[in-house]
Short mmCIF file of C-alpha atoms in Angstrom, two decimals:
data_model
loop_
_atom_site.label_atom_id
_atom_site.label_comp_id
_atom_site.label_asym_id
_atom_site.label_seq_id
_atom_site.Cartn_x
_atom_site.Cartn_y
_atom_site.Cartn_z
CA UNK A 6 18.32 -15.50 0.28
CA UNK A 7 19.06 -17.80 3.03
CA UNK A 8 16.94 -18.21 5.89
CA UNK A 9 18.00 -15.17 8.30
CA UNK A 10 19.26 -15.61 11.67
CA UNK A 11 16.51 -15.31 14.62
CA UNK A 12 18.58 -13.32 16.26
CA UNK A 13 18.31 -10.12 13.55
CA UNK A 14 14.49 -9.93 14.24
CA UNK A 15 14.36 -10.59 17.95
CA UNK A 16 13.19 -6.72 18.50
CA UNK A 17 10.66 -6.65 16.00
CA UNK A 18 9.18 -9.90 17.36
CA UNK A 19 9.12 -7.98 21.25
CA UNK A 20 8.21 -4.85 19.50
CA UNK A 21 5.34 -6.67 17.62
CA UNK A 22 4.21 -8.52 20.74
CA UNK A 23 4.56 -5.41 22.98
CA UNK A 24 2.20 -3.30 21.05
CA UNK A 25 -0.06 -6.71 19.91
CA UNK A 26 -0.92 -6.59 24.10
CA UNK A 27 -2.27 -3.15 23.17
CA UNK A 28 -3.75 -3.40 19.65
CA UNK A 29 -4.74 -7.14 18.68
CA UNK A 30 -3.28 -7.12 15.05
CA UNK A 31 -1.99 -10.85 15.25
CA UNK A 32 -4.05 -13.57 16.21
CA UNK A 33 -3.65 -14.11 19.86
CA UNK A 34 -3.31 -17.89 19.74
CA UNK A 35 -0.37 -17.18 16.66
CA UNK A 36 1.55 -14.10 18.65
CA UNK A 37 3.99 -16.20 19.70
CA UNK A 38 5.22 -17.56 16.05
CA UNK A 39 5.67 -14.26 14.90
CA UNK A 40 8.71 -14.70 13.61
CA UNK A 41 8.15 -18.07 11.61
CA UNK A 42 4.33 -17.42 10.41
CA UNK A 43 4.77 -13.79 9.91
CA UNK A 44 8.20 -12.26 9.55
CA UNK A 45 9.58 -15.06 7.29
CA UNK A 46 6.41 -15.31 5.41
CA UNK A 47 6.84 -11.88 4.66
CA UNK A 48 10.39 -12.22 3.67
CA UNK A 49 9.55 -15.32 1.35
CA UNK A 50 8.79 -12.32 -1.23
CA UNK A 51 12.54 -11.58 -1.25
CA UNK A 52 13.53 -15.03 -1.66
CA UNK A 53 11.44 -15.61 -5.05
CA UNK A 54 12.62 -12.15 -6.37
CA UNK A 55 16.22 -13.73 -5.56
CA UNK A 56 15.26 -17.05 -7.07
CA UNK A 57 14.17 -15.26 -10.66
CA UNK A 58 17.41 -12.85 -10.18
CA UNK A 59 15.14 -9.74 -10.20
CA UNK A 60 15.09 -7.25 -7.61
CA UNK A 61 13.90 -5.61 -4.48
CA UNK A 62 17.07 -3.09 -5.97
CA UNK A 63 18.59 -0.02 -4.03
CA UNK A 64 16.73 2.93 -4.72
CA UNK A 65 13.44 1.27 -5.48
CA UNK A 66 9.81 1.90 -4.40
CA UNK A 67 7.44 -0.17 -2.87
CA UNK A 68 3.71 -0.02 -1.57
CA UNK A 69 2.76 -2.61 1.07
CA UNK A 70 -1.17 -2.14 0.68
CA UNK A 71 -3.17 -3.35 3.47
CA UNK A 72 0.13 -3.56 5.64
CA UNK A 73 -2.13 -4.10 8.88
CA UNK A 74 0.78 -4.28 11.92
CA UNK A 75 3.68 -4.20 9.25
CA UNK A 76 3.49 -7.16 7.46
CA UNK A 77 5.56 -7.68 4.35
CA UNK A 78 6.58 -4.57 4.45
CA UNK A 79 8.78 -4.40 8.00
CA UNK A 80 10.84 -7.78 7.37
CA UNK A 81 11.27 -6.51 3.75
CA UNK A 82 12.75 -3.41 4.80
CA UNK A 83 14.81 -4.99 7.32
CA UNK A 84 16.35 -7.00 4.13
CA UNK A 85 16.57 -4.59 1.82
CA UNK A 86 17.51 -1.28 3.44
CA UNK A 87 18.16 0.66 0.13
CA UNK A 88 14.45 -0.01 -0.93
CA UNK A 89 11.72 3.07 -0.15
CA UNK A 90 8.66 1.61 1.37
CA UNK A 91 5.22 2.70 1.59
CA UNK A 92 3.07 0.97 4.26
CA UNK A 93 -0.40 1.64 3.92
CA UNK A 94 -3.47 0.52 5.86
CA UNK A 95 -7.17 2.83 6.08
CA UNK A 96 -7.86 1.03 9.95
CA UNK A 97 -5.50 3.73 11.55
CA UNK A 98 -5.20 1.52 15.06
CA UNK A 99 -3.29 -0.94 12.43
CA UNK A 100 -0.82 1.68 10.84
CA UNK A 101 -0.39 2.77 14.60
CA UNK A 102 1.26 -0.37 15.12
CA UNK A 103 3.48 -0.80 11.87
CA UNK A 104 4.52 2.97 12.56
CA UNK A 105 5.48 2.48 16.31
CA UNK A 106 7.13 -0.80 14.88
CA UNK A 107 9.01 0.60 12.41
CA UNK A 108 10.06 3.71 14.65
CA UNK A 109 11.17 1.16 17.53
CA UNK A 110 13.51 -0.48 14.96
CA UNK A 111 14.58 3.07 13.58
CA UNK A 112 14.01 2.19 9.80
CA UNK A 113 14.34 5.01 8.16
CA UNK A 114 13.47 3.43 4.39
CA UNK A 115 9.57 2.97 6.30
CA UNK A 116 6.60 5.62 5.87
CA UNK A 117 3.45 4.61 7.18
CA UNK A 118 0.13 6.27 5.54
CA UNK A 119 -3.62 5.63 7.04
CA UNK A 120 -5.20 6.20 4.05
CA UNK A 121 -6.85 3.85 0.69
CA UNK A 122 -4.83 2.85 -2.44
CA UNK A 123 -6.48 5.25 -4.96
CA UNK A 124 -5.78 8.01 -3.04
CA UNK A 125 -2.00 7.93 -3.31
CA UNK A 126 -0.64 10.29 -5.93
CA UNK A 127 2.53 8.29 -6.59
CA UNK A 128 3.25 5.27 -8.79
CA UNK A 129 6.15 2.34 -6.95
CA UNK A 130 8.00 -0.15 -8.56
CA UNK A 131 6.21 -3.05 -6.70
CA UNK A 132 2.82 -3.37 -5.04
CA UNK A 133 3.12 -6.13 -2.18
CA UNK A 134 0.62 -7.53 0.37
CA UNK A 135 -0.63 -10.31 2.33
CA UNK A 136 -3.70 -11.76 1.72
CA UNK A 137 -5.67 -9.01 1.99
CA UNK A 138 -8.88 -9.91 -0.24
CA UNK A 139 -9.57 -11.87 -3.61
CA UNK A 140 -6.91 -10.97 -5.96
CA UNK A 141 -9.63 -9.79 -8.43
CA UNK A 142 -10.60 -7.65 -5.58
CA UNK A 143 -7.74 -6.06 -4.71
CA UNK A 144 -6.48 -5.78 -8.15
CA UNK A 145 -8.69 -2.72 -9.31
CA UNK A 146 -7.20 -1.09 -5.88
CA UNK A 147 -3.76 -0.76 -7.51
CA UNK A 148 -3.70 -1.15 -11.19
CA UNK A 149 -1.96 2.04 -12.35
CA UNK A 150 0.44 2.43 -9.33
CA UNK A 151 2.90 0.14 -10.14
CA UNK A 152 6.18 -0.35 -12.97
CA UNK A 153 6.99 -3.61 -12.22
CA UNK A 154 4.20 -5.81 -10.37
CA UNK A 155 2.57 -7.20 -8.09
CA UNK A 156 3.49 -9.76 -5.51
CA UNK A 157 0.79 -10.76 -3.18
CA UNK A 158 1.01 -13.48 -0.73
CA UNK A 159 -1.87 -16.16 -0.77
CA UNK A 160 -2.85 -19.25 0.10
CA UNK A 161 -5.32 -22.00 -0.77
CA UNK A 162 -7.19 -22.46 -4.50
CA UNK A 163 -4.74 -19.61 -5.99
CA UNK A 164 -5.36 -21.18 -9.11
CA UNK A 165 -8.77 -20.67 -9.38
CA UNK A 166 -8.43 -16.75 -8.13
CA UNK A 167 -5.85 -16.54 -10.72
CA UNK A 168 -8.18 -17.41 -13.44
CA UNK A 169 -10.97 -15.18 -12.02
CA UNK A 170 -8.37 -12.17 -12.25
CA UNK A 171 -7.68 -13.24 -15.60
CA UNK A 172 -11.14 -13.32 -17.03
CA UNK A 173 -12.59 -10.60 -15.25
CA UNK A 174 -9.68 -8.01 -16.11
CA UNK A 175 -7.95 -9.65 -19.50
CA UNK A 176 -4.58 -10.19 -18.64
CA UNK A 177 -2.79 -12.71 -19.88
CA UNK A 178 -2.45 -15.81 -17.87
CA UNK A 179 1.20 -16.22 -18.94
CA UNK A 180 2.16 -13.20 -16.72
CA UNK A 181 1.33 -14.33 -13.90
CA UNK A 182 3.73 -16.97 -11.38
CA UNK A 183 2.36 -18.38 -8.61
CA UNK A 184 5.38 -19.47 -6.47
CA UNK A 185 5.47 -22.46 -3.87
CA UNK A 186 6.78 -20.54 -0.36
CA UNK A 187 6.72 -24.43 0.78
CA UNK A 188 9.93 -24.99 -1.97
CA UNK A 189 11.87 -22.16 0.88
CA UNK A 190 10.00 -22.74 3.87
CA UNK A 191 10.08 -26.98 4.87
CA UNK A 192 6.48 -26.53 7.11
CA UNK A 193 3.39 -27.52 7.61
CA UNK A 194 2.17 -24.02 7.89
CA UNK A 195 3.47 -22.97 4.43
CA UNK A 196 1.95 -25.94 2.50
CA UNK A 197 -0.27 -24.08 -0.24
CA UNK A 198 0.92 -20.49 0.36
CA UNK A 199 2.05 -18.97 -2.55
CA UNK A 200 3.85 -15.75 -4.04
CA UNK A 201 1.73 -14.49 -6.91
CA UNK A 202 4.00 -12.18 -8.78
CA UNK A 203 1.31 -10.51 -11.55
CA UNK A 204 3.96 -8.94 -14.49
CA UNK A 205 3.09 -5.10 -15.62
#
């Protein structure tokens, strides 16, 4: 995936700034790199997938858990319009946002759901988020409600969360990847931010 033209996102960055005036779901002092902290974070998800030669494919399922304004799941369904996503959040002010967001843009491959994890009755392909807790945390949240796996967005001592995961839950180190977003992305800000992709 090449880096995607400005241009394509300009409405979700006034949509997300619009409604950020309203409800703060972006740091104030970072509103105004949404697109390059936020939007291509998010996307960096699609450009590992693309980089392994493994989906997001048409007619696939995702769950963005802990979506907060819409982020990965927004600039994800942007890319990949024949993917179903599932944004989910339990603060409902934050689903507000990534539901008026995704409405403005008139995605139609977007639900939004206030609710937790363990309540929703269907299993996706993926599970994606963004650094929402500890992975060993947020694991037991969605083990069972994926096919495929999980690929969470992280930063700082992954390696050491990785290995907490592993112990406290048995799975096999060798299925996890913890992917450089800095080997895409040639800035400061992504310097150890990672895509953890955690295998089924």
């Amino acid at each position: 995936m090449m880096k995607p033209d400005r241009k394509e996102f300009e409405r979700a960055v006034s949509l997300w700034t619009e409604w950020n005036g309203k409800i703060n779901v972006i740091s104030r002092k970072d509103v105004e790199n949404i697109y390059d902290h936020h939007i291509l974070h998010s996307l960096a998800i699609a450009e590992y997938l693309e980089r392994q030669g493994e989906g997001l494919f048409e007619g696939e399922s995702v769950l963005d858990l802990g979506t907060g304004g819409g982020f990965p799941g927004i600039p994800l369904a942007m890319a990949c319009p024949g993917v179903r996503f599932t944004l989910c959040d339990s603060i409902h002010k934050k689903i507000l946002v990534a539901g008026a967001v995704a409405d403005g843009l008139g995605l139609e491959n977007v639900k939004c759901v206030c609710d937790r994890a363990e309540n929703l009755p269907e299993v996706f392909d993926w599970v994606v988020s963004r650094a929402v807790t500890s992975l060993d945390n947020f694991y037991p949240w969605v083990r069972g409600k994926y096919r495929k796996g999980i690929l969470y967005l992280k930063g700082g001592d992954v390696n050491e969360e990785i290995a907490a995961l592993c112990g406290k839950f048995k799975i096999d180190p060798h299925k996890i990847t913890a992917w450089p977003v800095s080997e895409w992305l040639d800035d400061e800000y992504y310097k150890e931010k990672f895509v953890i992709h955690i295998r089924k």
